Structures are given as C-alpha cells and as structure tokens.
CSV table of C-alpha atoms in Angstrom, one decimal:
chain,number,residue,atom,x,y,z
H,1,MET,CA,-31.8,23.5,80.9
H,2,HIS,CA,-30.6,25.5,78.3
H,3,THR,CA,-29.6,23.6,75.9
H,4,ALA,CA,-27.2,25.2,73.4
H,5,ASP,CA,-27.8,25.0,69.6
H,6,THR,CA,-26.1,22.8,67.6
H,7,VAL,CA,-25.5,23.0,63.8
H,8,GLU,CA,-24.8,19.6,62.2
H,9,ALA,CA,-21.6,20.2,59.2
H,10,VAL,CA,-23.2,19.7,55.5
H,11,LYS,CA,-21.4,17.3,53.6
H,12,ALA,CA,-20.4,18.5,50.0
H,13,PRO,CA,-22.1,15.5,47.3
H,14,ALA,CA,-19.1,13.6,46.7
H,15,ILE,CA,-17.8,14.6,43.2
H,16,GLN,CA,-17.7,11.5,40.7
H,17,VAL,CA,-15.4,11.9,38.0
H,18,VAL,CA,-16.4,10.3,34.8
H,19,GLU,CA,-14.0,9.6,32.0
H,20,GLU,CA,-14.8,10.0,28.6
H,21,ARG,CA,-14.8,6.1,27.0
H,22,LYS,CA,-12.5,6.4,24.2
H,23,PRO,CA,-13.5,4.6,20.9
H,24,ASP,CA,-11.6,0.7,21.3
H,25,PRO,CA,-10.4,0.1,17.5
H,26,ASP,CA,-9.2,-3.4,17.3
H,27,ARG,CA,-13.2,-3.9,20.0
H,28,ALA,CA,-14.8,-2.9,17.4
H,29,ILE,CA,-13.1,-4.8,14.3
H,30,LEU,CA,-13.3,-7.8,16.6
H,31,GLU,CA,-16.7,-7.6,17.2
H,32,SER,CA,-17.3,-6.3,13.0
H,33,LEU,CA,-16.4,-10.2,12.4
H,34,ARG,CA,-17.8,-12.1,14.7
H,35,HIS,CA,-20.5,-13.4,12.6
H,36,THR,CA,-18.4,-14.4,10.2
H,37,VAL,CA,-16.0,-17.4,9.2
H,38,TYR,CA,-13.4,-14.8,10.6
H,39,ALA,CA,-14.5,-14.3,13.8
H,40,CYS,CA,-11.3,-13.7,15.8
H,41,SER,CA,-10.0,-14.1,19.3
H,42,SER,CA,-7.7,-11.1,19.3
H,43,VAL,CA,-6.0,-8.9,16.9
H,44,GLN,CA,-2.8,-7.8,16.9
H,45,ARG,CA,-1.7,-4.3,14.9
H,46,ILE,CA,0.8,-4.4,12.4
H,47,HIS,CA,1.0,-1.3,10.3
H,48,GLY,CA,-0.5,2.0,10.0
H,49,GLY,CA,-1.0,4.8,7.4
H,50,PHE,CA,-3.0,7.3,5.6
H,51,LEU,CA,-6.2,6.6,7.4
H,52,ASN,CA,-5.7,2.7,8.0
H,53,ALA,CA,-5.1,0.6,10.4
H,54,THR,CA,-4.1,-2.9,9.7
H,55,TYR,CA,-4.5,-6.2,12.1
H,56,ARG,CA,-3.8,-9.4,12.1
H,57,GLY,CA,-6.1,-11.5,13.4
H,58,SER,CA,-6.0,-15.1,14.9
H,59,LEU,CA,-9.0,-16.9,13.8
H,60,ILE,CA,-11.5,-18.6,16.4
H,61,LYS,CA,-12.1,-21.8,14.1
H,62,PRO,CA,-8.7,-22.0,11.1
H,63,LEU,CA,-10.4,-21.9,7.6
H,64,GLN,CA,-10.7,-24.8,5.6
H,65,ASN,CA,-7.2,-24.2,4.0
H,66,GLY,CA,-6.2,-24.5,7.4
H,67,MET,CA,-5.1,-21.1,8.2
H,68,ARG,CA,-5.6,-19.6,11.8
H,69,THR,CA,-4.6,-16.2,11.0
H,70,VAL,CA,-6.0,-13.6,8.5
H,71,ILE,CA,-5.0,-9.7,7.7
H,72,ILE,CA,-7.5,-7.5,8.5
H,73,LYS,CA,-7.6,-3.8,6.3
H,74,HIS,CA,-10.1,-1.5,7.6
H,75,SER,CA,-9.6,2.8,6.0
H,76,GLU,CA,-11.0,5.7,7.8
H,77,GLU,CA,-12.1,9.1,5.3
H,78,LYS,CA,-10.8,11.6,7.9
H,79,ASP,CA,-8.8,11.8,10.9
H,80,SER,CA,-9.3,14.4,13.9
H,81,LYS,CA,-5.1,14.3,14.3
H,82,ALA,CA,-5.0,15.5,10.2
H,83,PRO,CA,-8.5,17.4,9.9
H,84,GLN,CA,-6.3,18.6,6.7
H,85,LEU,CA,-6.3,15.3,4.9
H,86,THR,CA,-9.3,14.1,3.1
H,87,LEU,CA,-9.0,10.0,1.2
H,88,SER,CA,-12.0,8.3,-0.2
H,89,LEU,CA,-13.6,6.0,0.7
H,90,THR,CA,-13.4,4.9,-2.9
H,91,ARG,CA,-10.4,3.3,-2.6
H,92,CYS,CA,-11.8,0.4,-0.5
H,93,LEU,CA,-14.0,-0.7,-2.8
H,94,THR,CA,-10.9,-0.2,-5.7
H,95,GLU,CA,-8.7,-2.8,-3.8
H,96,GLN,CA,-11.0,-5.2,-3.3
H,97,ALA,CA,-11.9,-5.4,-6.4
H,98,ILE,CA,-8.9,-5.4,-8.5
H,99,LEU,CA,-7.8,-8.4,-6.6
H,100,ARG,CA,-10.6,-9.9,-7.3
H,101,GLY,CA,-10.7,-9.0,-11.1
H,102,LEU,CA,-6.7,-10.7,-10.8
H,103,GLY,CA,-7.8,-14.2,-8.8
H,104,SER,CA,-8.2,-15.3,-12.0
H,105,THR,CA,-5.4,-14.1,-14.8
H,106,PRO,CA,-2.2,-14.5,-15.3
H,107,SER,CA,-0.7,-11.7,-12.9
H,108,GLN,CA,-2.3,-13.9,-10.2
H,109,GLN,CA,1.3,-15.8,-9.5
H,110,VAL,CA,4.1,-15.2,-11.9
H,111,GLN,CA,7.0,-18.0,-11.4
H,112,HIS,CA,10.6,-17.0,-12.5
H,113,LYS,CA,13.6,-19.1,-11.7
H,114,GLN,CA,13.3,-19.6,-7.9
H,115,ILE,CA,11.4,-16.3,-7.3
H,116,THR,CA,7.5,-16.9,-7.1
H,117,ILE,CA,5.6,-13.4,-7.3
H,118,GLN,CA,2.0,-13.5,-6.3
H,119,VAL,CA,-0.9,-11.0,-5.1
H,120,PRO,CA,-2.7,-12.0,-2.1
H,121,GLN,CA,-6.4,-13.6,-2.4
H,122,LEU,CA,-9.1,-10.9,-0.9
H,123,TYR,CA,-11.5,-13.1,1.9
H,124,GLN,CA,-14.1,-11.1,1.7
H,125,TYR,CA,-15.7,-7.1,2.0
H,126,LEU,CA,-17.1,-6.1,4.9
H,127,PRO,CA,-18.4,-2.1,2.7
H,128,ASP,CA,-20.6,-0.9,5.6
H,129,GLU,CA,-17.0,-1.2,7.4
H,130,HIS,CA,-14.7,-0.1,5.1
H,131,THR,CA,-12.8,-3.8,5.7
H,132,GLN,CA,-11.4,-6.0,3.9
H,133,ILE,CA,-10.7,-10.0,5.4
H,134,PHE,CA,-7.1,-11.0,3.3
H,135,GLU,CA,-5.0,-13.9,3.6
H,136,ASP,CA,-2.1,-13.8,5.5
H,137,PHE,CA,1.5,-14.8,4.6
H,138,SER,CA,3.7,-15.6,7.6
H,139,LYS,CA,7.2,-15.1,8.4
H,140,ASN,CA,6.8,-12.6,6.0
H,141,GLY,CA,8.5,-8.8,6.3
H,142,THR,CA,8.4,-6.0,3.3
H,143,LEU,CA,11.0,-5.8,1.0
H,144,HIS,CA,12.2,-2.5,1.8
H,145,GLU,CA,12.7,-3.8,5.9
H,146,PHE,CA,14.9,-6.4,3.9
H,147,LEU,CA,17.2,-4.1,2.1
H,148,THR,CA,17.3,-1.8,4.7
H,149,VAL,CA,18.4,-4.1,7.6
H,150,GLY,CA,21.4,-5.0,6.1
H,151,ALA,CA,19.9,-8.7,5.4
H,152,GLY,CA,19.3,-8.5,1.8
H,153,GLU,CA,23.4,-8.2,1.9
H,154,ARG,CA,24.2,-11.5,2.4
H,155,ILE,CA,23.0,-12.4,-0.8
H,156,ILE,CA,24.9,-12.8,-3.6
H,157,ALA,CA,24.9,-10.5,-7.3
H,158,SER,CA,22.9,-12.7,-9.4
H,159,THR,CA,20.4,-13.8,-6.8
H,160,ALA,CA,19.5,-9.7,-6.5
H,161,VAL,CA,19.1,-9.8,-10.4
H,162,ALA,CA,16.9,-12.8,-10.3
H,163,LEU,CA,14.3,-10.4,-7.6
H,164,GLY,CA,14.3,-7.5,-10.4
H,165,GLU,CA,14.1,-9.7,-12.5
H,166,ALA,CA,10.6,-11.7,-11.2
H,167,LEU,CA,9.1,-8.2,-10.3
H,168,GLY,CA,10.0,-7.0,-13.8
H,169,SER,CA,8.4,-10.2,-15.2
H,170,TRP,CA,5.2,-10.0,-13.0
H,171,LEU,CA,4.8,-6.1,-13.9
H,172,SER,CA,4.5,-6.6,-17.9
H,173,ARG,CA,2.3,-9.3,-17.7
H,174,PHE,CA,0.2,-6.7,-14.8
H,175,HIS,CA,0.0,-3.5,-17.2
H,176,ALA,CA,-0.8,-6.2,-20.2
H,177,TRP,CA,-3.9,-7.9,-18.9
H,178,SER,CA,-4.8,-4.7,-17.7
H,179,LYS,CA,-4.4,-2.9,-20.7
H,180,THR,CA,-6.2,-5.6,-23.1
H,181,GLN,CA,-8.7,-7.7,-20.6
H,182,VAL,CA,-10.3,-5.7,-17.7
H,183,ASP,CA,-14.5,-6.0,-17.8
H,184,THR,CA,-16.0,-2.9,-18.5
H,185,ASP,CA,-17.1,-2.9,-14.5
H,186,LEU,CA,-13.4,-3.1,-13.3
H,187,TRP,CA,-12.0,-0.5,-15.3
H,188,SER,CA,-15.7,1.5,-14.2
H,189,THR,CA,-14.4,0.9,-10.5
H,190,VAL,CA,-10.5,1.6,-10.7
H,191,GLU,CA,-11.4,5.1,-13.0
H,192,GLN,CA,-13.7,6.1,-10.4
H,193,ASN,CA,-10.5,5.6,-8.0
H,194,SER,CA,-8.5,7.9,-10.4
H,195,ASN,CA,-11.1,10.5,-9.5
H,196,GLY,CA,-11.6,9.9,-6.0
H,197,PHE,CA,-8.5,8.9,-3.8
H,198,ASP,CA,-5.8,9.4,-6.6
H,199,LYS,CA,-7.0,12.5,-7.0
H,200,ASN,CA,-6.8,13.5,-3.2
H,201,LEU,CA,-3.1,11.9,-3.2
H,202,ARG,CA,-2.5,13.6,-6.2
H,203,ASP,CA,-3.7,16.9,-4.7
H,204,PHE,CA,-1.5,16.6,-1.5
H,205,ARG,CA,1.6,15.7,-3.3
H,206,ILE,CA,1.3,19.5,-6.2
H,207,ASN,CA,0.8,20.9,-2.6
H,208,LYS,CA,4.3,19.2,-1.2
H,209,LEU,CA,6.2,19.8,-4.6
H,210,LEU,CA,4.7,23.6,-4.8
H,211,ALA,CA,6.1,24.0,-1.3
H,212,ILE,CA,9.7,23.3,-2.2
H,213,GLN,CA,9.4,25.5,-5.3
H,214,ALA,CA,8.5,28.2,-3.5
H,215,GLN,CA,11.8,27.3,-0.8
H,216,CYS,CA,13.4,26.6,-3.8
H,217,LYS,CA,12.1,29.8,-6.4
H,218,SER,CA,12.5,28.0,-9.3
H,219,GLU,CA,10.9,28.4,-12.0
H,220,GLN,CA,11.3,25.1,-13.8
H,221,LEU,CA,10.5,22.8,-10.0
H,222,GLY,CA,7.1,25.4,-10.8
H,223,HIS,CA,6.4,24.2,-14.2
H,224,TYR,CA,7.3,20.8,-13.8
H,225,ALA,CA,5.1,20.4,-11.0
H,226,ALA,CA,2.3,21.5,-13.0
H,227,LEU,CA,3.0,19.3,-15.8
H,228,MET,CA,3.5,16.5,-13.5
H,229,HIS,CA,0.2,16.7,-12.2
H,230,SER,CA,-1.9,17.5,-15.2
H,231,ARG,CA,-4.5,14.7,-17.1
H,232,GLU,CA,-2.5,15.8,-20.5
H,233,PHE,CA,0.7,14.2,-19.4
H,234,GLY,CA,1.6,10.7,-20.3
H,235,ARG,CA,-1.8,8.1,-21.0
H,236,LYS,CA,-4.2,7.1,-19.2
H,237,ASP,CA,-5.0,4.2,-20.7
H,238,THR,CA,-3.4,1.3,-18.0
H,239,ILE,CA,-4.7,0.2,-14.7
H,240,VAL,CA,-1.4,1.1,-12.7
H,241,HIS,CA,-1.1,-0.3,-9.0
H,242,GLY,CA,0.1,3.5,-8.0
H,243,ASP,CA,2.4,2.7,-4.7
H,244,PHE,CA,4.1,0.3,-6.6
H,245,SER,CA,6.9,0.5,-3.7
H,246,THR,CA,8.9,-2.0,-1.9
H,247,ARG,CA,7.6,-1.3,1.2
H,248,ASN,CA,4.2,-3.0,-0.5
H,249,ILE,CA,6.2,-6.3,-1.0
H,250,LEU,CA,6.5,-8.7,1.2
H,251,ILE,CA,8.7,-11.3,0.7
H,252,GLN,CA,8.7,-14.9,2.6
H,253,ASN,CA,10.9,-16.7,4.6
H,254,PRO,CA,13.7,-13.7,3.8
H,255,SER,CA,16.2,-15.8,5.4
H,256,SER,CA,16.0,-18.7,2.8
H,257,ILE,CA,17.0,-16.4,-0.2
H,258,ASP,CA,19.6,-18.1,-2.3
H,259,LYS,CA,19.5,-20.2,-4.7
H,260,GLU,CA,18.9,-23.3,-3.5
H,261,LYS,CA,15.5,-22.6,-1.3
H,262,ASN,CA,12.4,-21.7,-3.1
H,263,THR,CA,11.3,-18.1,-2.4
H,264,SER,CA,8.0,-16.6,-2.6
H,265,LEU,CA,7.6,-12.3,-2.9
H,266,ALA,CA,3.6,-10.9,-3.1
H,267,VAL,CA,2.4,-7.5,-4.0
H,268,ILE,CA,0.1,-5.8,-1.3
H,269,ASP,CA,-1.7,-2.7,-1.2
H,270,TRP,CA,-4.4,-1.9,-4.0
H,271,GLU,CA,-5.7,1.2,-3.2
H,272,ALA,CA,-4.2,3.4,-5.4
H,273,CYS,CA,-5.0,1.6,-8.3
H,274,CYS,CA,-6.0,4.0,-10.3
H,275,LEU,CA,-6.1,4.8,-14.8
H,276,GLY,CA,-2.7,6.2,-15.8
H,277,ASP,CA,0.3,6.0,-17.6
H,278,TYR,CA,2.0,2.9,-17.7
H,279,THR,CA,5.8,4.6,-16.4
H,280,ARG,CA,4.6,5.9,-13.1
H,281,ASP,CA,4.5,1.7,-11.3
H,282,LEU,CA,8.0,1.8,-13.4
H,283,ALA,CA,9.3,5.4,-12.0
H,284,GLU,CA,8.6,3.8,-8.5
H,285,ILE,CA,10.0,1.2,-7.8
H,286,VAL,CA,12.8,2.3,-9.3
H,287,ALA,CA,13.1,5.7,-7.3
H,288,ASP,CA,12.6,3.8,-4.5
H,289,LEU,CA,15.3,1.1,-5.0
H,290,TYR,CA,17.9,3.6,-6.6
H,291,MET,CA,17.0,5.6,-2.2
H,292,GLN,CA,18.0,2.2,-0.8
H,293,THR,CA,21.5,2.9,-2.1
H,294,ILE,CA,21.4,6.4,-1.4
H,295,LEU,CA,19.7,6.5,2.2
H,296,TYR,CA,21.0,3.0,3.6
H,297,GLY,CA,24.1,1.9,1.7
H,298,SER,CA,22.1,-1.4,0.0
H,299,GLN,CA,24.6,-3.2,-2.1
H,300,ILE,CA,22.5,-5.0,-4.2
H,301,ALA,CA,20.0,-2.3,-4.8
H,302,HIS,CA,21.5,-1.8,-8.7
H,303,SER,CA,21.0,-5.5,-9.3
H,304,LEU,CA,17.9,-5.7,-8.6
H,305,ILE,CA,17.3,-2.3,-10.8
H,306,GLN,CA,19.4,-3.8,-13.8
H,307,GLY,CA,17.2,-7.7,-13.7
H,308,PHE,CA,13.9,-5.6,-13.2
H,309,ILE,CA,14.8,-3.7,-16.6
H,310,SER,CA,15.9,-6.4,-18.5
H,311,ALA,CA,12.8,-8.6,-17.8
H,312,TYR,CA,10.8,-5.5,-18.0
H,313,PRO,CA,9.5,-4.6,-22.1
H,314,PRO,CA,12.1,-1.9,-23.6
H,315,LEU,CA,10.4,1.6,-23.5
H,316,ASP,CA,10.4,3.5,-26.7
H,317,GLU,CA,12.5,7.7,-26.1
H,318,GLU,CA,8.8,9.2,-25.0
H,319,ALA,CA,8.1,6.7,-22.2
H,320,ALA,CA,12.0,6.4,-21.4
H,321,TYR,CA,12.0,10.3,-20.5
H,322,ARG,CA,8.6,10.1,-18.7
H,323,THR,CA,9.9,7.0,-16.2
H,324,VAL,CA,13.1,9.6,-15.9
H,325,ALA,CA,11.1,12.5,-15.2
H,326,GLN,CA,8.5,10.7,-12.7
H,327,ILE,CA,12.1,9.4,-10.7
H,328,GLY,CA,12.9,12.5,-9.9
H,329,GLU,CA,9.6,13.4,-9.0
H,330,ASN,CA,9.6,10.3,-5.9
H,331,PHE,CA,12.7,12.0,-5.1
H,332,PHE,CA,10.6,14.8,-3.6
H,333,TYR,CA,8.3,12.7,-2.1
H,334,TRP,CA,10.6,10.4,-0.3
H,335,ASN,CA,10.1,11.8,3.8
H,336,THR,CA,6.7,11.0,3.2
C-alpha cells in the first residue's frame, strides 16, 4: 500500500515581547532609606521642579519627636527630557550645609506678633544619592497658593501687614548673620554653589533675557542683561537665599491666620543659596508679591509689601536702585 508523504506544518516559535522596565523613582527612594531610621512604608510625590523630586514619606517607625512623616528631596544633575539644562549638584551640598549652619542662629526662628518664621530642620543628607530628609510641616500650603486661591482675601489688612513685617524681620536677621557670623567652611561651600549651580542658573536666565531682547530689538535691554549678570553688578558680600519667593514659603494652618491664633511660616528650598547682593532677595519677594495683584487679583499683596519694606532696614539710594532694577528683571522670568 502506497502511503502519501505527509508534511507536518512547522509552527513558528512564539515571539516573546519583553517590555523595557522603566526605573521606578518611588522604589529607588524607598530603597535608599531602607537602612536608615527614616525608612518609609510609602512615599507620595508632592512637588517637582528643575531636576528635583520632592516626596512626603510615611515612616515605618515614628521619630523620637513623634513625627510620622518626613519630606524627602532628591536631586539630579541632568534630565533626558531637557538635555539642554544642566544644574550642578553643588546645590545639594550647599542646601544641607546652610540649614545646619542656621540651626543655632537667631534666624532659625523669629517671632513677630502672632507669626513665627522658621527654617526646616535637616534630619539627614545622603550624599551618594543626592537626597535630603527634612522635617515635615503638616497641614500646610505655600504662601503663593494662599494668595492665589483667594484664601488670603479673608484676612484683614493689618494681619497682612504683620505677615510682611515678619518676613522682613526674618530676612534682615538672616542677612545680618550671613555678613558677620558665617564660619569659613560654610562660606566656602556657599561660594562653590555660586560658581556652580548659581552660574548655571544665571546663564539660563540671561539666555532667556537676551531672547526677549532680540524680539523687542531693544539695545537698552541687551545692555541691562549684560550688566545684571556681570560679576561687577552689586556686591558679593552676603549669603542670599537666592529664590526668596512666595512659592518657597510654607504657611501652616492657613485657615487660622488672624489676630486670635498663631501662624507658622517656614522658608524652604535653599538650593539656590549663594554669595550675592542682598538686594536680590528683596527684589524677588517684592516682585513676586506685586505680580500676585497683576495676575491673580490679590488685594492684600500690597499690604504684605508695605509690611515687608517697613520691617527691613532702610536702603541707601544705590541699594534702592539695585532693588528696583532687579524687580524689573524678575518680571521677565515670571513664566519660568
């Protein structure tokens, strides 16, 4: 009997699709803290920024002070999404150094009427991971949010003035300390940030200003840009916060701010701290508050400005000029 040849169908091997696993930043943060007293059961992303990620971590074990949460700030030098932007990691070393330095000074906490201004306590710095761990100010939002969502309009003008006075008093004490009582090591660390992170930031800002100048075809603006970012403009005899704005001021229990109850504010985000002209901090906060009225219709921002200016020591004519010039400069950077 003849049997026809049969050909069995050959099955193609199954194709396995292997998805590339993307790094899990939350898992990386949890792992970096696993062997510390700040080990967390979970973390929640609460803030972004230029090459930074900030989390609130839920501690596995409460701290000795009873706190059950911490703030975790992780920094990177570059981001694949913005390859043109590089920010030096000297900012991490400087931020932790200045917070430790402020811990034993009058600037650590300033009381004015019913308002307390303070800086956060740094718990630990992990240099290999470029990660800092801070105390958490619970039930808070930024002063920027407080003013822009309309909550600030419920407070009376005198309370707004007191808020401004507290900020002006705190900043004047910080500047006075930074001019006379900073040790050599801390000064050197801040100087490194001036030549690293702050230089990166100045380059970024001058490029933006020059782009605006090209659109406006203004020779005056071009001259101004070169002047403002030259080493010769102003003095470099003060440690400045470097980004003293309402976005970097936390207000605790904002619903309770009135004459009857105490309110705490915390000055955060010290990574732009550098050697500079003290009028830089003045200009940034005044420009910020002024823009609250322009962009968000805040009616109490002017009262805050009045209180702030009245509490900060008077400026001579030259310092007043530098402040006003930098206020104008800050308007160009508002959308960044």
